[in-house]
Amino acid sequence: DILDVSETRFEECPAEYKKEIETLQSMDHAGNPDAYEVYQYVVTGKRSSIKKDLDENKICFITAVNDEEMYSECMDHLNRLNEPDGMTIDAIAIRGAASMTSAYNEAMASSDAKYKIYMHQDVMITDRDFLIKLIDTFNSDKNIGIAGVVGTKKMPKDGIWWNGTMCGQFIDSHEGELKEYKYGYSSEDIIPVETLDGLILCTGYDVPWRDDLFDKWHFYDVSQCMEFGRRGYLAVVIPSDAPMVEHRSGIASMKDYESERLKFINEYM
């Protein structure tokens, strides 16, 4: 049992955790984020998620930026979005980051927004009701932790998410020109998946990005979905009747992809 901890480690825990650990040891902790939180502290000595007061009426867009012209166009699209009633909108740009995970952790720590949207600088949100659809998705089930526009229902054993059963729709230029992609999609149903693509990732809870493991520019996205899953949260594709985003990435660099893929397989598969 993951909560069957050693006496030595238990004695090292702060007093406020001891009672919680004793209680959780007698419970079924499967899929229980609180149990996983305590387990991580006991086993690793680290907290597994960020505990701070978050503003439930605030949305923050977070982007790692190295192309100011592209980011400016991205922001132009954000400024056209319809805002959900009672919500305020913020944006954080991280420049000069060493990796995507470090950029996202830095921004996450500095924002008190409950809802955070981590997105590439070359993503244009074209659906003006995107934020309304997003908040409706989170409000439909408190167990939804992370949402996006495309993902895979089950992560393949090779760690390459697009080799699985894909689900979602978007416009992308990864083959050299902008093209619409649509996979097993429903315009009405929220579709659970195991992992999501990182072009845009929306969270309703703060969970640390694995900058201790993924220190480049790949696998930050699927690893984050796995971390949410470890805590009992769902990953989902947001329903829509048409593509909501346009990703002007061009053909992506695969530098460091293989080394990061092997890290992912070793950690999660």
C-alpha positions as a Markdown table, in Angstrom:
| # | Residue | x | y | z |
|---|---|---|---|---|
| 1 | Asp | 0.0 | 0.0 | 0.0 |
| 2 | Ile | 1.4 | 3.4 | -1.0 |
| 3 | Leu | 0.5 | 4.8 | 2.5 |
| 4 | Asp | 2.3 | 2.0 | 4.3 |
| 5 | Val | 5.1 | 4.3 | 5.3 |
| 6 | Ser | 8.1 | 3.7 | 7.5 |
| 7 | Glu | 8.1 | 4.8 | 11.2 |
| 8 | Thr | 11.1 | 6.9 | 10.6 |
| 9 | Arg | 9.6 | 8.8 | 7.7 |
| 10 | Phe | 6.3 | 9.2 | 9.7 |
| 11 | Glu | 8.1 | 10.7 | 12.7 |
| 12 | Glu | 9.8 | 13.2 | 10.4 |
| 13 | Cys | 6.5 | 14.5 | 9.1 |
| 14 | Pro | 5.1 | 17.8 | 10.5 |
| 15 | Ala | 2.5 | 17.3 | 13.2 |
| 16 | Glu | -0.3 | 18.6 | 11.1 |
| 17 | Tyr | 0.2 | 15.8 | 8.6 |
| 18 | Lys | 0.4 | 12.9 | 11.0 |
| 19 | Lys | -3.3 | 12.8 | 11.8 |
| 20 | Glu | -4.2 | 13.0 | 8.1 |
| 21 | Ile | -1.8 | 10.2 | 7.3 |
| 22 | Glu | -3.2 | 8.0 | 10.0 |
| 23 | Thr | -6.7 | 8.6 | 8.6 |
| 24 | Leu | -5.8 | 8.0 | 5.0 |
| 25 | Gln | -4.0 | 4.8 | 5.9 |
| 26 | Ser | -7.4 | 3.4 | 6.8 |
| 27 | Met | -9.1 | 4.7 | 3.7 |
| 28 | Asp | -9.3 | 3.6 | 0.0 |
| 29 | His | -7.1 | 6.3 | -1.4 |
| 30 | Ala | -7.4 | 5.2 | -5.1 |
| 31 | Gly | -8.1 | 8.2 | -7.2 |
| 32 | Asn | -8.0 | 10.4 | -4.1 |
| 33 | Pro | -6.0 | 13.6 | -4.7 |
| 34 | Asp | -5.6 | 14.3 | -1.0 |
| 35 | Ala | -4.2 | 10.8 | -0.4 |
| 36 | Tyr | -1.8 | 11.2 | -3.2 |
| 37 | Glu | -0.7 | 14.6 | -1.8 |
| 38 | Val | 0.1 | 13.0 | 1.6 |
| 39 | Tyr | 1.8 | 10.1 | -0.1 |
| 40 | Gln | 4.1 | 12.3 | -2.1 |
| 41 | Tyr | 5.1 | 14.2 | 1.0 |
| 42 | Val | 5.8 | 11.1 | 3.0 |
| 43 | Val | 7.7 | 9.3 | 0.3 |
| 44 | Thr | 9.6 | 12.2 | -1.3 |
| 45 | Gly | 9.5 | 14.9 | 1.3 |
| 46 | Lys | 8.0 | 17.2 | -1.3 |
| 47 | Arg | 4.5 | 18.6 | -1.7 |
| 48 | Ser | 2.8 | 17.2 | -4.8 |
| 49 | Ser | 0.7 | 20.2 | -5.6 |
| 50 | Ile | 0.7 | 23.9 | -4.9 |
| 51 | Lys | -1.5 | 25.0 | -2.0 |
| 52 | Lys | -2.5 | 28.6 | -2.2 |
| 53 | Asp | -5.6 | 30.7 | -2.3 |
| 54 | Leu | -6.8 | 31.0 | -5.9 |
| 55 | Asp | -9.3 | 33.5 | -7.3 |
| 56 | Glu | -12.1 | 31.4 | -8.7 |
| 57 | Asn | -13.2 | 34.3 | -10.9 |
| 58 | Lys | -9.9 | 34.8 | -12.7 |
| 59 | Ile | -8.4 | 33.3 | -15.8 |
| 60 | Cys | -4.7 | 33.7 | -16.7 |
| 61 | Phe | -3.1 | 33.0 | -20.1 |
| 62 | Ile | 0.5 | 31.8 | -19.7 |
| 63 | Thr | 2.9 | 31.7 | -22.6 |
| 64 | Ala | 6.7 | 31.1 | -23.1 |
| 65 | Val | 7.8 | 33.7 | -25.6 |
| 66 | Asn | 10.7 | 34.1 | -27.9 |
| 67 | Asp | 8.9 | 35.6 | -30.9 |
| 68 | Glu | 7.4 | 39.0 | -30.1 |
| 69 | Glu | 5.6 | 39.5 | -33.4 |
| 70 | Met | 3.9 | 36.1 | -33.2 |
| 71 | Tyr | 3.0 | 36.7 | -29.5 |
| 72 | Ser | 1.5 | 40.1 | -30.4 |
| 73 | Glu | -0.8 | 38.4 | -32.9 |
| 74 | Cys | -1.7 | 35.7 | -30.3 |
| 75 | Met | -2.6 | 38.5 | -27.8 |
| 76 | Asp | -4.7 | 40.3 | -30.5 |
| 77 | His | -6.8 | 37.1 | -30.7 |
| 78 | Leu | -7.1 | 36.8 | -26.9 |
| 79 | Asn | -8.3 | 40.4 | -26.7 |
| 80 | Arg | -11.3 | 39.5 | -29.0 |
| 81 | Leu | -12.6 | 36.7 | -26.8 |
| 82 | Asn | -15.9 | 37.0 | -25.0 |
| 83 | Glu | -15.4 | 36.9 | -21.2 |
| 84 | Pro | -17.5 | 34.7 | -19.0 |
| 85 | Asp | -19.8 | 36.7 | -16.7 |
| 86 | Gly | -18.0 | 37.9 | -13.5 |
| 87 | Met | -14.5 | 36.7 | -14.7 |
| 88 | Thr | -11.3 | 38.8 | -15.0 |
| 89 | Ile | -8.6 | 38.0 | -17.5 |
| 90 | Asp | -4.8 | 38.2 | -17.0 |
| 91 | Ala | -1.8 | 37.2 | -19.1 |
| 92 | Ile | 1.8 | 36.3 | -18.2 |
| 93 | Ala | 4.6 | 36.0 | -20.7 |
| 94 | Ile | 7.8 | 34.2 | -19.7 |
| 95 | Arg | 10.9 | 35.1 | -21.7 |
| 96 | Gly | 14.3 | 33.5 | -21.8 |
| 97 | Ala | 13.1 | 30.2 | -20.3 |
| 98 | Ala | 15.4 | 27.2 | -20.2 |
| 99 | Ser | 12.4 | 24.8 | -20.8 |
| 100 | Met | 8.7 | 24.7 | -21.1 |
| 101 | Thr | 8.2 | 23.2 | -17.7 |
| 102 | Ser | 10.4 | 25.8 | -15.9 |
| 103 | Ala | 8.5 | 28.6 | -17.7 |
| 104 | Tyr | 5.1 | 27.2 | -16.7 |
| 105 | Asn | 6.2 | 26.6 | -13.1 |
| 106 | Glu | 7.4 | 30.2 | -12.8 |
| 107 | Ala | 4.2 | 31.6 | -14.2 |
| 108 | Met | 2.0 | 29.3 | -12.2 |
| 109 | Ala | 3.7 | 30.3 | -8.9 |
| 110 | Ser | 3.1 | 34.0 | -9.7 |
| 111 | Ser | -0.6 | 33.8 | -10.6 |
| 112 | Asp | -3.5 | 33.5 | -8.2 |
| 113 | Ala | -6.0 | 32.6 | -11.0 |
| 114 | Lys | -7.8 | 29.4 | -10.5 |
| 115 | Tyr | -8.1 | 28.8 | -14.2 |
| 116 | Lys | -4.8 | 28.9 | -16.1 |
| 117 | Ile | -4.4 | 28.5 | -19.9 |
| 118 | Tyr | -0.9 | 27.4 | -20.9 |
| 119 | Met | -0.6 | 28.0 | -24.6 |
| 120 | His | 2.1 | 28.3 | -27.4 |
| 121 | Gln | 2.8 | 31.8 | -28.7 |
| 122 | Asp | 1.8 | 30.6 | -32.2 |
| 123 | Val | -1.7 | 29.5 | -31.2 |
| 124 | Met | -4.5 | 31.8 | -32.2 |
| 125 | Ile | -7.9 | 31.2 | -30.5 |
| 126 | Thr | -10.4 | 31.8 | -33.2 |
| 127 | Asp | -13.6 | 30.8 | -31.4 |
| 128 | Arg | -14.6 | 34.0 | -29.5 |
| 129 | Asp | -16.7 | 31.8 | -27.0 |
| 130 | Phe | -13.7 | 29.7 | -26.1 |
| 131 | Leu | -13.5 | 30.9 | -22.5 |
| 132 | Ile | -17.2 | 30.4 | -22.0 |
| 133 | Lys | -17.0 | 26.8 | -23.3 |
| 134 | Leu | -14.0 | 26.2 | -21.1 |
| 135 | Ile | -15.6 | 27.4 | -17.9 |
| 136 | Asp | -18.7 | 25.5 | -18.7 |
| 137 | Thr | -16.6 | 22.4 | -19.1 |
| 138 | Phe | -14.9 | 22.8 | -15.7 |
| 139 | Asn | -18.2 | 23.6 | -14.0 |
| 140 | Ser | -19.7 | 20.4 | -15.3 |
| 141 | Asp | -17.5 | 18.1 | -13.1 |
| 142 | Lys | -15.2 | 19.2 | -10.3 |
| 143 | Asn | -13.0 | 16.1 | -11.1 |
| 144 | Ile | -11.9 | 17.7 | -14.4 |
| 145 | Gly | -8.4 | 19.0 | -13.8 |
| 146 | Ile | -7.0 | 19.7 | -17.3 |
| 147 | Ala | -8.6 | 20.4 | -20.7 |
| 148 | Gly | -7.5 | 20.9 | -24.2 |
| 149 | Val | -8.5 | 20.7 | -27.9 |
| 150 | Val | -6.8 | 17.4 | -29.0 |
| 151 | Gly | -5.4 | 14.3 | -27.2 |
| 152 | Thr | -5.4 | 10.6 | -27.1 |
| 153 | Lys | -7.8 | 8.3 | -25.2 |
| 154 | Lys | -5.0 | 5.9 | -24.1 |
| 155 | Met | -1.3 | 6.7 | -24.2 |
| 156 | Pro | 0.5 | 4.2 | -26.4 |
| 157 | Lys | 3.3 | 2.2 | -24.8 |
| 158 | Asp | 5.8 | 3.9 | -27.2 |
| 159 | Gly | 5.1 | 7.3 | -25.5 |
| 160 | Ile | 4.1 | 8.9 | -28.7 |
| 161 | Trp | 0.6 | 10.3 | -28.1 |
| 162 | Trp | -0.5 | 10.7 | -31.7 |
| 163 | Asn | 0.0 | 6.9 | -32.3 |
| 164 | Gly | -2.9 | 6.3 | -30.0 |
| 165 | Thr | -6.7 | 6.8 | -30.6 |
| 166 | Met | -6.8 | 10.6 | -31.2 |
| 167 | Cys | -9.7 | 12.8 | -30.3 |
| 168 | Gly | -10.3 | 16.5 | -31.0 |
| 169 | Gln | -10.2 | 19.1 | -33.7 |
| 170 | Phe | -8.0 | 22.0 | -34.6 |
| 171 | Ile | -6.2 | 23.8 | -37.4 |
| 172 | Asp | -2.5 | 23.2 | -37.6 |
| 173 | Ser | 0.5 | 23.6 | -39.9 |
| 174 | His | 2.7 | 20.8 | -38.6 |
| 175 | Glu | 2.8 | 19.3 | -42.1 |
| 176 | Gly | 3.9 | 22.5 | -43.7 |
| 177 | Glu | 0.6 | 24.3 | -44.4 |
| 178 | Leu | -2.5 | 25.2 | -42.4 |
| 179 | Lys | -5.0 | 22.3 | -42.4 |
| 180 | Glu | -8.0 | 21.3 | -40.4 |
| 181 | Tyr | -7.7 | 18.0 | -38.4 |
| 182 | Lys | -10.6 | 16.3 | -36.8 |
| 183 | Tyr | -10.5 | 13.0 | -34.9 |
| 184 | Gly | -13.4 | 11.1 | -33.3 |
| 185 | Tyr | -15.0 | 14.3 | -32.2 |
| 186 | Ser | -18.3 | 15.2 | -30.6 |
| 187 | Ser | -19.7 | 18.7 | -30.6 |
| 188 | Glu | -21.7 | 18.1 | -27.5 |
| 189 | Asp | -20.0 | 15.6 | -25.2 |
| 190 | Ile | -17.0 | 16.3 | -23.0 |
| 191 | Ile | -14.6 | 13.5 | -24.0 |
| 192 | Pro | -12.2 | 12.0 | -21.4 |
| 193 | Val | -8.7 | 11.3 | -22.6 |
| 194 | Glu | -5.5 | 10.2 | -21.0 |
| 195 | Thr | -3.2 | 12.9 | -22.5 |
| 196 | Leu | -3.6 | 16.2 | -24.4 |
| 197 | Asp | -1.4 | 18.0 | -26.8 |
| 198 | Gly | 0.4 | 21.0 | -25.4 |
| 199 | Leu | -0.5 | 23.6 | -28.0 |
| 200 | Ile | -3.1 | 24.7 | -25.4 |
| 201 | Leu | -3.6 | 23.2 | -21.9 |
| 202 | Cys | -6.2 | 24.6 | -19.5 |
| 203 | Thr | -6.1 | 23.8 | -15.8 |
| 204 | Gly | -8.6 | 24.2 | -12.9 |
| 205 | Tyr | -6.0 | 23.2 | -10.3 |
| 206 | Asp | -2.3 | 24.0 | -9.7 |
| 207 | Val | -0.1 | 20.9 | -10.1 |
| 208 | Pro | 3.7 | 21.4 | -10.5 |
| 209 | Trp | 5.1 | 20.8 | -14.0 |
| 210 | Arg | 7.9 | 18.2 | -14.0 |
| 211 | Asp | 10.8 | 20.5 | -14.5 |
| 212 | Asp | 12.9 | 18.0 | -12.4 |
| 213 | Leu | 12.5 | 15.5 | -15.2 |
| 214 | Phe | 11.7 | 17.2 | -18.5 |
| 215 | Asp | 14.1 | 20.1 | -19.0 |
| 216 | Lys | 13.7 | 20.6 | -22.7 |
| 217 | Trp | 10.7 | 21.4 | -24.9 |
| 218 | His | 9.0 | 18.0 | -25.3 |
| 219 | Phe | 6.8 | 15.8 | -23.1 |
| 220 | Tyr | 5.9 | 18.7 | -20.8 |
| 221 | Asp | 2.3 | 18.3 | -21.9 |
| 222 | Val | 1.7 | 14.5 | -21.7 |
| 223 | Ser | 3.6 | 14.3 | -18.4 |
| 224 | Gln | 1.4 | 17.0 | -16.9 |
| 225 | Cys | -1.7 | 15.1 | -17.9 |
| 226 | Met | -0.3 | 12.0 | -16.3 |
| 227 | Glu | 0.4 | 14.0 | -13.1 |
| 228 | Phe | -3.2 | 15.2 | -13.0 |
| 229 | Gly | -4.3 | 11.6 | -13.5 |
| 230 | Arg | -2.1 | 10.5 | -10.6 |
| 231 | Arg | -4.0 | 12.9 | -8.4 |
| 232 | Gly | -7.4 | 11.5 | -9.5 |
| 233 | Tyr | -8.3 | 14.3 | -11.9 |
| 234 | Leu | -9.6 | 13.9 | -15.4 |
| 235 | Ala | -8.2 | 15.2 | -18.7 |
| 236 | Val | -10.8 | 16.1 | -21.3 |
| 237 | Val | -11.3 | 17.5 | -24.7 |
| 238 | Ile | -13.5 | 20.6 | -24.7 |
| 239 | Pro | -16.6 | 20.1 | -26.9 |
| 240 | Ser | -17.2 | 22.5 | -29.8 |
| 241 | Asp | -18.9 | 22.3 | -33.2 |
| 242 | Ala | -15.9 | 23.7 | -35.0 |
| 243 | Pro | -12.1 | 24.1 | -34.5 |
| 244 | Met | -11.5 | 26.6 | -31.8 |
| 245 | Val | -7.8 | 27.3 | -32.3 |
| 246 | Glu | -5.3 | 27.7 | -35.2 |
| 247 | His | -1.8 | 26.5 | -34.5 |
| 248 | Arg | 0.8 | 28.2 | -36.7 |
| 249 | Ser | 3.7 | 26.0 | -35.7 |
| 250 | Gly | 5.1 | 24.9 | -39.0 |
| 251 | Ile | 7.2 | 21.7 | -39.0 |
| 252 | Ala | 8.2 | 21.2 | -35.4 |
| 253 | Ser | 11.8 | 20.6 | -34.2 |
| 254 | Met | 12.4 | 17.1 | -32.9 |
| 255 | Lys | 15.6 | 18.0 | -31.1 |
| 256 | Asp | 15.9 | 16.1 | -27.8 |
| 257 | Tyr | 12.6 | 14.3 | -28.5 |
| 258 | Glu | 14.0 | 10.8 | -28.2 |
| 259 | Ser | 15.8 | 11.4 | -24.9 |
| 260 | Glu | 12.6 | 13.0 | -23.4 |
| 261 | Arg | 10.5 | 10.1 | -24.7 |
| 262 | Leu | 12.6 | 7.6 | -22.9 |
| 263 | Lys | 12.3 | 9.6 | -19.7 |
| 264 | Phe | 8.5 | 9.6 | -20.1 |
| 265 | Ile | 8.3 | 5.8 | -20.7 |
| 266 | Asn | 10.5 | 5.1 | -17.7 |
| 267 | Glu | 8.4 | 7.3 | -15.4 |
| 268 | Tyr | 4.9 | 6.6 | -16.6 |
| 269 | Met | 4.5 | 3.5 | -18.8 |
